[in-house]
mmCIF file with all atom_site columns, C-alpha atoms in Angstrom:
data_model
loop_
_atom_site.group_PDB
_atom_site.id
_atom_site.type_symbol
_atom_site.label_atom_id
_atom_site.label_alt_id
_atom_site.label_comp_id
_atom_site.label_asym_id
_atom_site.label_entity_id
_atom_site.label_seq_id
_atom_site.pdbx_PDB_ins_code
_atom_site.Cartn_x
_atom_site.Cartn_y
_atom_site.Cartn_z
_atom_site.occupancy
_atom_site.B_iso_or_equiv
_atom_site.pdbx_formal_charge
_atom_site.auth_seq_id
_atom_site.auth_comp_id
_atom_site.auth_asym_id
_atom_site.auth_atom_id
_atom_site.pdbx_PDB_model_num
ATOM 1   C CA . UNK C 1 1   ? -57.861 -30.705 115.473 1.00 0.00 ? 1   UNK C CA 1
ATOM 2   C CA . UNK C 1 2   ? -58.025 -28.678 112.267 1.00 0.00 ? 2   UNK C CA 1
ATOM 3   C CA . UNK C 1 3   ? -61.210 -26.735 112.727 1.00 0.00 ? 3   UNK C CA 1
ATOM 4   C CA . UNK C 1 4   ? -62.490 -28.331 108.890 1.00 0.00 ? 4   UNK C CA 1
ATOM 5   C CA . UNK C 1 5   ? -61.636 -31.827 110.186 1.00 0.00 ? 5   UNK C CA 1
ATOM 6   C CA . UNK C 1 6   ? -63.830 -30.911 113.595 1.00 0.00 ? 6   UNK C CA 1
ATOM 7   C CA . UNK C 1 7   ? -66.812 -29.595 111.694 1.00 0.00 ? 7   UNK C CA 1
ATOM 8   C CA . UNK C 1 8   ? -66.371 -32.602 109.590 1.00 0.00 ? 8   UNK C CA 1
ATOM 9   C CA . UNK C 1 9   ? -66.124 -35.262 112.330 1.00 0.00 ? 9   UNK C CA 1
ATOM 10  C CA . UNK C 1 10  ? -68.842 -33.525 114.335 1.00 0.00 ? 10  UNK C CA 1
ATOM 11  C CA . UNK C 1 11  ? -71.573 -33.297 111.653 1.00 0.00 ? 11  UNK C CA 1
ATOM 12  C CA . UNK C 1 12  ? -70.965 -36.859 110.455 1.00 0.00 ? 12  UNK C CA 1
ATOM 13  C CA . UNK C 1 13  ? -71.369 -37.934 113.900 1.00 0.00 ? 13  UNK C CA 1
ATOM 14  C CA . UNK C 1 14  ? -74.533 -36.291 114.274 1.00 0.00 ? 14  UNK C CA 1
ATOM 15  C CA . UNK C 1 15  ? -76.084 -37.481 111.107 1.00 0.00 ? 15  UNK C CA 1
ATOM 16  C CA . UNK C 1 16  ? -75.177 -41.362 112.154 1.00 0.00 ? 16  UNK C CA 1
ATOM 17  C CA . UNK C 1 17  ? -76.961 -40.377 115.284 1.00 0.00 ? 17  UNK C CA 1
ATOM 18  C CA . UNK C 1 18  ? -80.075 -39.326 113.249 1.00 0.00 ? 18  UNK C CA 1
ATOM 19  C CA . UNK C 1 19  ? -79.826 -42.402 110.929 1.00 0.00 ? 19  UNK C CA 1
ATOM 20  C CA . UNK C 1 20  ? -79.843 -44.907 113.848 1.00 0.00 ? 20  UNK C CA 1
ATOM 21  C CA . UNK C 1 21  ? -83.495 -43.611 114.809 1.00 0.00 ? 21  UNK C CA 1
ATOM 22  C CA . UNK C 1 22  ? -85.150 -43.855 111.144 1.00 0.00 ? 22  UNK C CA 1
ATOM 23  C CA . UNK C 1 23  ? -87.633 -46.705 110.469 1.00 0.00 ? 23  UNK C CA 1
ATOM 24  C CA . UNK C 1 24  ? -87.849 -48.195 106.953 1.00 0.00 ? 24  UNK C CA 1
ATOM 25  C CA . UNK C 1 25  ? -91.121 -46.038 106.141 1.00 0.00 ? 25  UNK C CA 1
ATOM 26  C CA . UNK C 1 26  ? -88.796 -42.710 106.669 1.00 0.00 ? 26  UNK C CA 1
ATOM 27  C CA . UNK C 1 27  ? -86.317 -44.069 103.896 1.00 0.00 ? 27  UNK C CA 1
ATOM 28  C CA . UNK C 1 28  ? -89.023 -44.112 101.117 1.00 0.00 ? 28  UNK C CA 1
ATOM 29  C CA . UNK C 1 29  ? -90.062 -40.587 102.005 1.00 0.00 ? 29  UNK C CA 1
ATOM 30  C CA . UNK C 1 30  ? -89.412 -37.625 99.034  1.00 0.00 ? 30  UNK C CA 1
ATOM 31  C CA . UNK C 1 31  ? -86.989 -34.836 99.380  1.00 0.00 ? 31  UNK C CA 1
ATOM 32  C CA . UNK C 1 32  ? -86.279 -31.471 97.832  1.00 0.00 ? 32  UNK C CA 1
ATOM 33  C CA . UNK C 1 33  ? -83.698 -33.009 96.094  1.00 0.00 ? 33  UNK C CA 1
ATOM 34  C CA . UNK C 1 34  ? -85.854 -34.675 93.307  1.00 0.00 ? 34  UNK C CA 1
ATOM 35  C CA . UNK C 1 35  ? -85.874 -37.339 92.554  1.00 0.00 ? 35  UNK C CA 1
ATOM 36  C CA . UNK C 1 36  ? -84.266 -38.708 95.412  1.00 0.00 ? 36  UNK C CA 1
ATOM 37  C CA . UNK C 1 37  ? -85.892 -40.193 98.396  1.00 0.00 ? 37  UNK C CA 1
ATOM 38  C CA . UNK C 1 38  ? -84.318 -40.044 101.923 1.00 0.00 ? 38  UNK C CA 1
ATOM 39  C CA . UNK C 1 39  ? -82.387 -43.051 101.225 1.00 0.00 ? 39  UNK C CA 1
ATOM 40  C CA . UNK C 1 40  ? -81.370 -42.183 97.983  1.00 0.00 ? 40  UNK C CA 1
ATOM 41  C CA . UNK C 1 41  ? -79.924 -38.958 99.399  1.00 0.00 ? 41  UNK C CA 1
ATOM 42  C CA . UNK C 1 42  ? -78.424 -40.417 102.189 1.00 0.00 ? 42  UNK C CA 1
ATOM 43  C CA . UNK C 1 43  ? -76.542 -42.854 99.913  1.00 0.00 ? 43  UNK C CA 1
ATOM 44  C CA . UNK C 1 44  ? -75.365 -39.982 98.061  1.00 0.00 ? 44  UNK C CA 1
ATOM 45  C CA . UNK C 1 45  ? -74.286 -38.278 101.005 1.00 0.00 ? 45  UNK C CA 1
ATOM 46  C CA . UNK C 1 46  ? -72.199 -41.843 102.305 1.00 0.00 ? 46  UNK C CA 1
ATOM 47  C CA . UNK C 1 47  ? -70.449 -41.937 99.214  1.00 0.00 ? 47  UNK C CA 1
ATOM 48  C CA . UNK C 1 48  ? -69.739 -38.071 99.340  1.00 0.00 ? 48  UNK C CA 1
ATOM 49  C CA . UNK C 1 49  ? -68.075 -38.074 102.616 1.00 0.00 ? 49  UNK C CA 1
ATOM 50  C CA . UNK C 1 50  ? -66.107 -41.624 101.895 1.00 0.00 ? 50  UNK C CA 1
ATOM 51  C CA . UNK C 1 51  ? -64.272 -40.068 98.671  1.00 0.00 ? 51  UNK C CA 1
ATOM 52  C CA . UNK C 1 52  ? -61.468 -39.199 100.076 1.00 0.00 ? 52  UNK C CA 1
ATOM 53  C CA . UNK C 1 53  ? -60.015 -42.621 101.280 1.00 0.00 ? 53  UNK C CA 1
ATOM 54  C CA . UNK C 1 54  ? -59.507 -43.533 97.358  1.00 0.00 ? 54  UNK C CA 1
ATOM 55  C CA . UNK C 1 55  ? -58.404 -39.810 96.941  1.00 0.00 ? 55  UNK C CA 1
ATOM 56  C CA . UNK C 1 56  ? -55.729 -40.034 99.744  1.00 0.00 ? 56  UNK C CA 1
ATOM 57  C CA . UNK C 1 57  ? -54.729 -43.534 98.485  1.00 0.00 ? 57  UNK C CA 1
ATOM 58  C CA . UNK C 1 58  ? -53.721 -42.085 94.913  1.00 0.00 ? 58  UNK C CA 1
ATOM 59  C CA . UNK C 1 59  ? -50.762 -40.242 93.917  1.00 0.00 ? 59  UNK C CA 1
ATOM 60  C CA . UNK C 1 60  ? -50.555 -36.576 94.905  1.00 0.00 ? 60  UNK C CA 1
ATOM 61  C CA . UNK C 1 61  ? -51.083 -33.873 92.184  1.00 0.00 ? 61  UNK C CA 1
ATOM 62  C CA . UNK C 1 62  ? -47.671 -31.436 92.106  1.00 0.00 ? 62  UNK C CA 1
ATOM 63  C CA . UNK C 1 63  ? -49.799 -28.555 93.275  1.00 0.00 ? 63  UNK C CA 1
ATOM 64  C CA . UNK C 1 64  ? -53.158 -27.024 94.204  1.00 0.00 ? 64  UNK C CA 1
ATOM 65  C CA . UNK C 1 65  ? -55.219 -25.574 91.316  1.00 0.00 ? 65  UNK C CA 1
ATOM 66  C CA . UNK C 1 66  ? -58.703 -24.763 92.965  1.00 0.00 ? 66  UNK C CA 1
ATOM 67  C CA . UNK C 1 67  ? -59.795 -24.073 96.359  1.00 0.00 ? 67  UNK C CA 1
ATOM 68  C CA . UNK C 1 68  ? -63.316 -24.959 97.800  1.00 0.00 ? 68  UNK C CA 1
ATOM 69  C CA . UNK C 1 69  ? -64.964 -21.761 96.443  1.00 0.00 ? 69  UNK C CA 1
ATOM 70  C CA . UNK C 1 70  ? -63.699 -22.692 93.056  1.00 0.00 ? 70  UNK C CA 1
ATOM 71  C CA . UNK C 1 71  ? -64.433 -26.586 93.088  1.00 0.00 ? 71  UNK C CA 1
ATOM 72  C CA . UNK C 1 72  ? -68.174 -25.190 93.424  1.00 0.00 ? 72  UNK C CA 1
ATOM 73  C CA . UNK C 1 73  ? -67.818 -23.683 89.905  1.00 0.00 ? 73  UNK C CA 1
ATOM 74  C CA . UNK C 1 74  ? -70.631 -24.058 87.111  1.00 0.00 ? 74  UNK C CA 1
ATOM 75  C CA . UNK C 1 75  ? -68.568 -26.898 85.117  1.00 0.00 ? 75  UNK C CA 1
ATOM 76  C CA . UNK C 1 76  ? -69.849 -29.136 88.385  1.00 0.00 ? 76  UNK C CA 1
ATOM 77  C CA . UNK C 1 77  ? -73.580 -28.481 87.575  1.00 0.00 ? 77  UNK C CA 1
ATOM 78  C CA . UNK C 1 78  ? -73.995 -29.116 83.775  1.00 0.00 ? 78  UNK C CA 1
ATOM 79  C CA . UNK C 1 79  ? -76.888 -31.248 83.015  1.00 0.00 ? 79  UNK C CA 1
ATOM 80  C CA . UNK C 1 80  ? -75.103 -34.255 82.336  1.00 0.00 ? 80  UNK C CA 1
ATOM 81  C CA . UNK C 1 81  ? -72.906 -34.049 85.570  1.00 0.00 ? 81  UNK C CA 1
ATOM 82  C CA . UNK C 1 82  ? -76.131 -33.630 87.566  1.00 0.00 ? 82  UNK C CA 1
ATOM 83  C CA . UNK C 1 83  ? -77.874 -36.187 85.639  1.00 0.00 ? 83  UNK C CA 1
ATOM 84  C CA . UNK C 1 84  ? -74.908 -38.626 86.563  1.00 0.00 ? 84  UNK C CA 1
ATOM 85  C CA . UNK C 1 85  ? -74.705 -37.740 90.067  1.00 0.00 ? 85  UNK C CA 1
ATOM 86  C CA . UNK C 1 86  ? -78.482 -38.204 90.375  1.00 0.00 ? 86  UNK C CA 1
ATOM 87  C CA . UNK C 1 87  ? -78.201 -41.653 88.931  1.00 0.00 ? 87  UNK C CA 1
ATOM 88  C CA . UNK C 1 88  ? -75.278 -42.307 91.226  1.00 0.00 ? 88  UNK C CA 1
ATOM 89  C CA . UNK C 1 89  ? -77.179 -41.474 94.099  1.00 0.00 ? 89  UNK C CA 1
ATOM 90  C CA . UNK C 1 90  ? -80.033 -44.216 92.952  1.00 0.00 ? 90  UNK C CA 1
ATOM 91  C CA . UNK C 1 91  ? -77.525 -46.956 92.219  1.00 0.00 ? 91  UNK C CA 1
ATOM 92  C CA . UNK C 1 92  ? -75.802 -46.260 95.451  1.00 0.00 ? 92  UNK C CA 1
ATOM 93  C CA . UNK C 1 93  ? -78.855 -46.928 97.322  1.00 0.00 ? 93  UNK C CA 1
ATOM 94  C CA . UNK C 1 94  ? -79.605 -50.143 95.781  1.00 0.00 ? 94  UNK C CA 1
ATOM 95  C CA . UNK C 1 95  ? -76.548 -51.445 97.141  1.00 0.00 ? 95  UNK C CA 1
ATOM 96  C CA . UNK C 1 96  ? -77.178 -50.203 100.730 1.00 0.00 ? 96  UNK C CA 1
ATOM 97  C CA . UNK C 1 97  ? -78.214 -52.352 103.591 1.00 0.00 ? 97  UNK C CA 1
ATOM 98  C CA . UNK C 1 98  ? -81.241 -50.576 105.037 1.00 0.00 ? 98  UNK C CA 1
ATOM 99  C CA . UNK C 1 99  ? -80.809 -52.136 108.454 1.00 0.00 ? 99  UNK C CA 1
ATOM 100 C CA . UNK C 1 100 ? -77.286 -51.229 108.350 1.00 0.00 ? 100 UNK C CA 1
ATOM 101 C CA . UNK C 1 101 ? -77.491 -47.761 106.950 1.00 0.00 ? 101 UNK C CA 1
ATOM 102 C CA . UNK C 1 102 ? -76.172 -45.829 110.135 1.00 0.00 ? 102 UNK C CA 1
ATOM 103 C CA . UNK C 1 103 ? -73.297 -48.171 110.508 1.00 0.00 ? 103 UNK C CA 1
ATOM 104 C CA . UNK C 1 104 ? -72.087 -47.806 106.892 1.00 0.00 ? 104 UNK C CA 1
ATOM 105 C CA . UNK C 1 105 ? -72.355 -43.906 107.212 1.00 0.00 ? 105 UNK C CA 1
ATOM 106 C CA . UNK C 1 106 ? -70.448 -44.219 110.267 1.00 0.00 ? 106 UNK C CA 1
ATOM 107 C CA . UNK C 1 107 ? -67.839 -46.332 108.768 1.00 0.00 ? 107 UNK C CA 1
ATOM 108 C CA . UNK C 1 108 ? -67.416 -44.543 105.505 1.00 0.00 ? 108 UNK C CA 1
ATOM 109 C CA . UNK C 1 109 ? -66.736 -41.424 107.467 1.00 0.00 ? 109 UNK C CA 1
ATOM 110 C CA . UNK C 1 110 ? -64.703 -42.696 110.121 1.00 0.00 ? 110 UNK C CA 1
ATOM 111 C CA . UNK C 1 111 ? -62.564 -44.199 107.229 1.00 0.00 ? 111 UNK C CA 1
ATOM 112 C CA . UNK C 1 112 ? -62.326 -40.895 105.723 1.00 0.00 ? 112 UNK C CA 1
ATOM 113 C CA . UNK C 1 113 ? -60.929 -38.861 109.128 1.00 0.00 ? 113 UNK C CA 1
ATOM 114 C CA . UNK C 1 114 ? -58.431 -41.387 109.761 1.00 0.00 ? 114 UNK C CA 1
ATOM 115 C CA . UNK C 1 115 ? -56.921 -41.243 105.978 1.00 0.00 ? 115 UNK C CA 1
ATOM 116 C CA . UNK C 1 116 ? -56.771 -37.338 106.779 1.00 0.00 ? 116 UNK C CA 1
ATOM 117 C CA . UNK C 1 117 ? -55.332 -37.646 110.214 1.00 0.00 ? 117 UNK C CA 1
ATOM 118 C CA . UNK C 1 118 ? -52.447 -39.649 108.812 1.00 0.00 ? 118 UNK C CA 1
ATOM 119 C CA . UNK C 1 119 ? -52.083 -37.527 105.586 1.00 0.00 ? 119 UNK C CA 1
ATOM 120 C CA . UNK C 1 120 ? -49.507 -34.306 105.477 1.00 0.00 ? 120 UNK C CA 1
ATOM 121 C CA . UNK C 1 121 ? -51.511 -31.427 106.437 1.00 0.00 ? 121 UNK C CA 1
ATOM 122 C CA . UNK C 1 122 ? -50.345 -29.828 102.700 1.00 0.00 ? 122 UNK C CA 1
ATOM 123 C CA . UNK C 1 123 ? -51.376 -33.221 100.862 1.00 0.00 ? 123 UNK C CA 1
ATOM 124 C CA . UNK C 1 124 ? -52.798 -32.428 97.750  1.00 0.00 ? 124 UNK C CA 1
ATOM 125 C CA . UNK C 1 125 ? -55.547 -34.582 96.212  1.00 0.00 ? 125 UNK C CA 1
ATOM 126 C CA . UNK C 1 126 ? -57.221 -35.035 92.637  1.00 0.00 ? 126 UNK C CA 1
ATOM 127 C CA . UNK C 1 127 ? -61.009 -35.131 92.630  1.00 0.00 ? 127 UNK C CA 1
ATOM 128 C CA . UNK C 1 128 ? -63.130 -37.037 90.317  1.00 0.00 ? 128 UNK C CA 1
ATOM 129 C CA . UNK C 1 129 ? -63.879 -33.792 88.421  1.00 0.00 ? 129 UNK C CA 1
ATOM 130 C CA . UNK C 1 130 ? -60.263 -33.776 87.723  1.00 0.00 ? 130 UNK C CA 1
ATOM 131 C CA . UNK C 1 131 ? -59.417 -30.678 90.299  1.00 0.00 ? 131 UNK C CA 1
ATOM 132 C CA . UNK C 1 132 ? -56.273 -30.642 92.187  1.00 0.00 ? 132 UNK C CA 1
ATOM 133 C CA . UNK C 1 133 ? -57.020 -29.030 95.918  1.00 0.00 ? 133 UNK C CA 1
ATOM 134 C CA . UNK C 1 134 ? -55.506 -29.071 98.897  1.00 0.00 ? 134 UNK C CA 1
ATOM 135 C CA . UNK C 1 135 ? -56.822 -31.753 101.642 1.00 0.00 ? 135 UNK C CA 1
ATOM 136 C CA . UNK C 1 136 ? -58.336 -29.300 103.847 1.00 0.00 ? 136 UNK C CA 1
ATOM 137 C CA . UNK C 1 137 ? -60.075 -27.554 100.996 1.00 0.00 ? 137 UNK C CA 1
ATOM 138 C CA . UNK C 1 138 ? -61.519 -30.586 99.508  1.00 0.00 ? 138 UNK C CA 1
ATOM 139 C CA . UNK C 1 139 ? -62.323 -31.924 103.263 1.00 0.00 ? 139 UNK C CA 1
ATOM 140 C CA . UNK C 1 140 ? -64.705 -28.563 103.157 1.00 0.00 ? 140 UNK C CA 1
ATOM 141 C CA . UNK C 1 141 ? -66.424 -29.424 100.460 1.00 0.00 ? 141 UNK C CA 1
ATOM 142 C CA . UNK C 1 142 ? -67.439 -32.629 102.333 1.00 0.00 ? 142 UNK C CA 1
ATOM 143 C CA . UNK C 1 143 ? -68.621 -30.482 105.251 1.00 0.00 ? 143 UNK C CA 1
ATOM 144 C CA . UNK C 1 144 ? -70.924 -28.663 103.036 1.00 0.00 ? 144 UNK C CA 1
ATOM 145 C CA . UNK C 1 145 ? -72.114 -31.798 101.461 1.00 0.00 ? 145 UNK C CA 1
ATOM 146 C CA . UNK C 1 146 ? -73.016 -33.654 104.597 1.00 0.00 ? 146 UNK C CA 1
ATOM 147 C CA . UNK C 1 147 ? -74.393 -30.302 106.632 1.00 0.00 ? 147 UNK C CA 1
ATOM 148 C CA . UNK C 1 148 ? -76.313 -28.932 103.530 1.00 0.00 ? 148 UNK C CA 1
ATOM 149 C CA . UNK C 1 149 ? -77.803 -32.319 102.714 1.00 0.00 ? 149 UNK C CA 1
ATOM 150 C CA . UNK C 1 150 ? -78.440 -32.603 106.672 1.00 0.00 ? 150 UNK C CA 1
ATOM 151 C CA . UNK C 1 151 ? -80.894 -29.716 106.234 1.00 0.00 ? 151 UNK C CA 1
ATOM 152 C CA . UNK C 1 152 ? -82.718 -31.485 103.352 1.00 0.00 ? 152 UNK C CA 1
ATOM 153 C CA . UNK C 1 153 ? -83.048 -34.709 105.135 1.00 0.00 ? 153 UNK C CA 1
ATOM 154 C CA . UNK C 1 154 ? -84.384 -32.934 108.068 1.00 0.00 ? 154 UNK C CA 1
ATOM 155 C CA . UNK C 1 155 ? -86.952 -31.295 105.978 1.00 0.00 ? 155 UNK C CA 1
ATOM 156 C CA . UNK C 1 156 ? -87.840 -34.550 104.414 1.00 0.00 ? 156 UNK C CA 1
ATOM 157 C CA . UNK C 1 157 ? -88.211 -36.025 108.002 1.00 0.00 ? 157 UNK C CA 1
ATOM 158 C CA . UNK C 1 158 ? -90.200 -33.419 109.385 1.00 0.00 ? 158 UNK C CA 1
ATOM 159 C CA . UNK C 1 159 ? -87.341 -32.675 111.933 1.00 0.00 ? 159 UNK C CA 1
ATOM 160 C CA . UNK C 1 160 ? -85.695 -29.590 113.317 1.00 0.00 ? 160 UNK C CA 1
ATOM 161 C CA . UNK C 1 161 ? -82.573 -28.886 111.649 1.00 0.00 ? 161 UNK C CA 1
ATOM 162 C CA . UNK C 1 162 ? -79.475 -30.704 113.261 1.00 0.00 ? 162 UNK C CA 1
ATOM 163 C CA . UNK C 1 163 ? -76.892 -28.596 111.995 1.00 0.00 ? 163 UNK C CA 1
ATOM 164 C CA . UNK C 1 164 ? -74.216 -28.757 114.104 1.00 0.00 ? 164 UNK C CA 1
ATOM 165 C CA . UNK C 1 165 ? -72.379 -25.340 115.290 1.00 0.00 ? 165 UNK C CA 1
ATOM 166 C CA . UNK C 1 166 ? -68.555 -26.279 113.743 1.00 0.00 ? 166 UNK C CA 1
ATOM 167 C CA . UNK C 1 167 ? -70.169 -27.322 110.468 1.00 0.00 ? 167 UNK C CA 1
ATOM 168 C CA . UNK C 1 168 ? -72.399 -23.910 110.364 1.00 0.00 ? 168 UNK C CA 1
ATOM 169 C CA . UNK C 1 169 ? -69.281 -21.695 110.605 1.00 0.00 ? 169 UNK C CA 1
ATOM 170 C CA . UNK C 1 170 ? -67.542 -23.581 108.080 1.00 0.00 ? 170 UNK C CA 1
ATOM 171 C CA . UNK C 1 171 ? -70.283 -23.901 105.704 1.00 0.00 ? 171 UNK C CA 1
ATOM 172 C CA . UNK C 1 172 ? -71.451 -20.201 106.314 1.00 0.00 ? 172 UNK C CA 1
ATOM 173 C CA . UNK C 1 173 ? -68.056 -18.826 105.988 1.00 0.00 ? 173 UNK C CA 1
ATOM 174 C CA . UNK C 1 174 ? -67.450 -20.476 102.828 1.00 0.00 ? 174 UNK C CA 1
ATOM 175 C CA . UNK C 1 175 ? -70.666 -19.389 101.270 1.00 0.00 ? 175 UNK C CA 1
ATOM 176 C CA . UNK C 1 176 ? -70.238 -15.752 102.348 1.00 0.00 ? 176 UNK C CA 1
ATOM 177 C CA . UNK C 1 177 ? -66.429 -15.481 101.535 1.00 0.00 ? 177 UNK C CA 1
ATOM 178 C CA . UNK C 1 178 ? -65.911 -14.623 105.471 1.00 0.00 ? 178 UNK C CA 1
ATOM 179 C CA . UNK C 1 179 ? -68.308 -11.728 105.025 1.00 0.00 ? 179 UNK C CA 1
ATOM 180 C CA . UNK C 1 180 ? -71.305 -11.663 107.474 1.00 0.00 ? 180 UNK C CA 1
ATOM 181 C CA . UNK C 1 181 ? -74.591 -11.077 106.345 1.00 0.00 ? 181 UNK C CA 1
ATOM 182 C CA . UNK C 1 182 ? -76.143 -7.498  106.644 1.00 0.00 ? 182 UNK C CA 1
ATOM 183 C CA . UNK C 1 183 ? -77.205 -7.576  110.487 1.00 0.00 ? 183 UNK C CA 1
ATOM 184 C CA . UNK C 1 184 ? -80.620 -5.842  109.089 1.00 0.00 ? 184 UNK C CA 1
ATOM 185 C CA . UNK C 1 185 ? -81.527 -9.450  107.835 1.00 0.00 ? 185 UNK C CA 1
ATOM 186 C CA . UNK C 1 186 ? -81.219 -10.996 111.545 1.00 0.00 ? 186 UNK C CA 1
ATOM 187 C CA . UNK C 1 187 ? -79.994 -14.233 110.005 1.00 0.00 ? 187 UNK C CA 1
ATOM 188 C CA . UNK C 1 188 ? -78.458 -17.054 112.209 1.00 0.00 ? 188 UNK C CA 1
ATOM 189 C CA . UNK C 1 189 ? -75.858 -19.127 110.429 1.00 0.00 ? 189 UNK C CA 1
ATOM 190 C CA . UNK C 1 190 ? -78.630 -21.796 109.403 1.00 0.00 ? 190 UNK C CA 1
ATOM 191 C CA . UNK C 1 191 ? -80.726 -19.390 107.994 1.00 0.00 ? 191 UNK C CA 1
ATOM 192 C CA . UNK C 1 192 ? -77.796 -18.090 106.114 1.00 0.00 ? 192 UNK C CA 1
ATOM 193 C CA . UNK C 1 193 ? -77.179 -21.484 104.663 1.00 0.00 ? 193 UNK C CA 1
ATOM 194 C CA . UNK C 1 194 ? -80.630 -22.174 103.896 1.00 0.00 ? 194 UNK C CA 1
ATOM 195 C CA . UNK C 1 195 ? -81.385 -18.683 102.098 1.00 0.00 ? 195 UNK C CA 1
ATOM 196 C CA . UNK C 1 196 ? -78.095 -18.671 100.083 1.00 0.00 ? 196 UNK C CA 1
ATOM 197 C CA . UNK C 1 197 ? -78.532 -22.322 98.990  1.00 0.00 ? 197 UNK C CA 1
ATOM 198 C CA . UNK C 1 198 ? -81.999 -21.650 98.081  1.00 0.00 ? 198 UNK C CA 1
ATOM 199 C CA . UNK C 1 199 ? -83.345 -23.970 100.718 1.00 0.00 ? 199 UNK C CA 1
ATOM 200 C CA . UNK C 1 200 ? -85.489 -20.983 101.977 1.00 0.00 ? 200 UNK C CA 1
ATOM 201 C CA . UNK C 1 201 ? -86.873 -18.342 99.674  1.00 0.00 ? 201 UNK C CA 1
ATOM 202 C CA . UNK C 1 202 ? -85.831 -14.641 99.866  1.00 0.00 ? 202 UNK C CA 1
ATOM 203 C CA . UNK C 1 203 ? -88.423 -12.228 100.784 1.00 0.00 ? 203 UNK C CA 1
ATOM 204 C CA . UNK C 1 204 ? -88.959 -9.030  98.978  1.00 0.00 ? 204 UNK C CA 1
ATOM 205 C CA . UNK C 1 205 ? -87.502 -6.971  102.104 1.00 0.00 ? 205 UNK C CA 1
ATOM 206 C CA . UNK C 1 206 ? -84.611 -9.135  102.198 1.00 0.00 ? 206 UNK C CA 1
ATOM 207 C CA . UNK C 1 207 ? -83.964 -9.009  98.674  1.00 0.00 ? 207 UNK C CA 1
ATOM 208 C CA . UNK C 1 208 ? -83.918 -5.319  98.899  1.00 0.00 ? 208 UNK C CA 1
ATOM 209 C CA . UNK C 1 209 ? -81.311 -5.340  102.146 1.00 0.00 ? 209 UNK C CA 1
ATOM 210 C CA . UNK C 1 210 ? -79.021 -7.575  100.156 1.00 0.00 ? 210 UNK C CA 1
ATOM 211 C CA . UNK C 1 211 ? -79.083 -5.305  97.194  1.00 0.00 ? 211 UNK C CA 1
ATOM 212 C CA . UNK C 1 212 ? -78.624 -2.257  99.090  1.00 0.00 ? 212 UNK C CA 1
ATOM 213 C CA . UNK C 1 213 ? -75.604 -3.891  100.977 1.00 0.00 ? 213 UNK C CA 1
ATOM 214 C CA . UNK C 1 214 ? -74.066 -5.318  97.925  1.00 0.00 ? 214 UNK C CA 1
ATOM 215 C CA . UNK C 1 215 ? -74.106 -8.875  99.695  1.00 0.00 ? 215 UNK C CA 1
ATOM 216 C CA . UNK C 1 216 ? -73.132 -11.671 97.554  1.00 0.00 ? 216 UNK C CA 1
ATOM 217 C CA . UNK C 1 217 ? -72.045 -15.332 98.085  1.00 0.00 ? 217 UNK C CA 1
ATOM 218 C CA . UNK C 1 218 ? -71.349 -18.346 96.367  1.00 0.00 ? 218 UNK C CA 1
ATOM 219 C CA . UNK C 1 219 ? -73.795 -20.406 94.144  1.00 0.00 ? 219 UNK C CA 1
ATOM 220 C CA . UNK C 1 220 ? -73.761 -23.634 93.616  1.00 0.00 ? 220 UNK C CA 1
ATOM 221 C CA . UNK C 1 221 ? -76.158 -26.666 92.695  1.00 0.00 ? 221 UNK C CA 1
ATOM 222 C CA . UNK C 1 222 ? -77.024 -29.870 94.194  1.00 0.00 ? 222 UNK C CA 1
#
């Protein structure tokens, strides 16, 4: 199996396991992705992991125009786009059956995985933002979606991060352009992801080490 597809499957399966243990009160907790609650964030993730089924059913663009790093461009996080994204997550949550939440997420990601498995490896898809991307590159963004928001959910639920190793490798590689963080920082992959996405603040010594090493990473919003 392609490493990106394997990471997507592993992380989605892990999330589904976690969701089976949640009680109703957990779903109303606030998250660090305001104004979303846990339920609204899960609904957003469910929608995100299911996007590829419709994309693969649509006609294929002639050629790819952006990769995963290019997808997370500034245009994706304008005030209006962010407002639409937040509103969409809240609308999706209203349609969710709380009792069947784990099953809905499981069904969404498995449908995507089946569609990916049936598609040619060089398939190009068009995103809702209009980007033409190779299938594997867009799937890489889905690993980011479920993995990074998994960190948000873990924090909201007061649980240790459950990020799987395959997903952590894919996400950290994308965020850092394949360049390891300076060894002096002593960061593992989860810390790399939390620090570079703003989920954890940089200390003054860390900032000094980063500046001295010229370490840079991909920046993106919600």
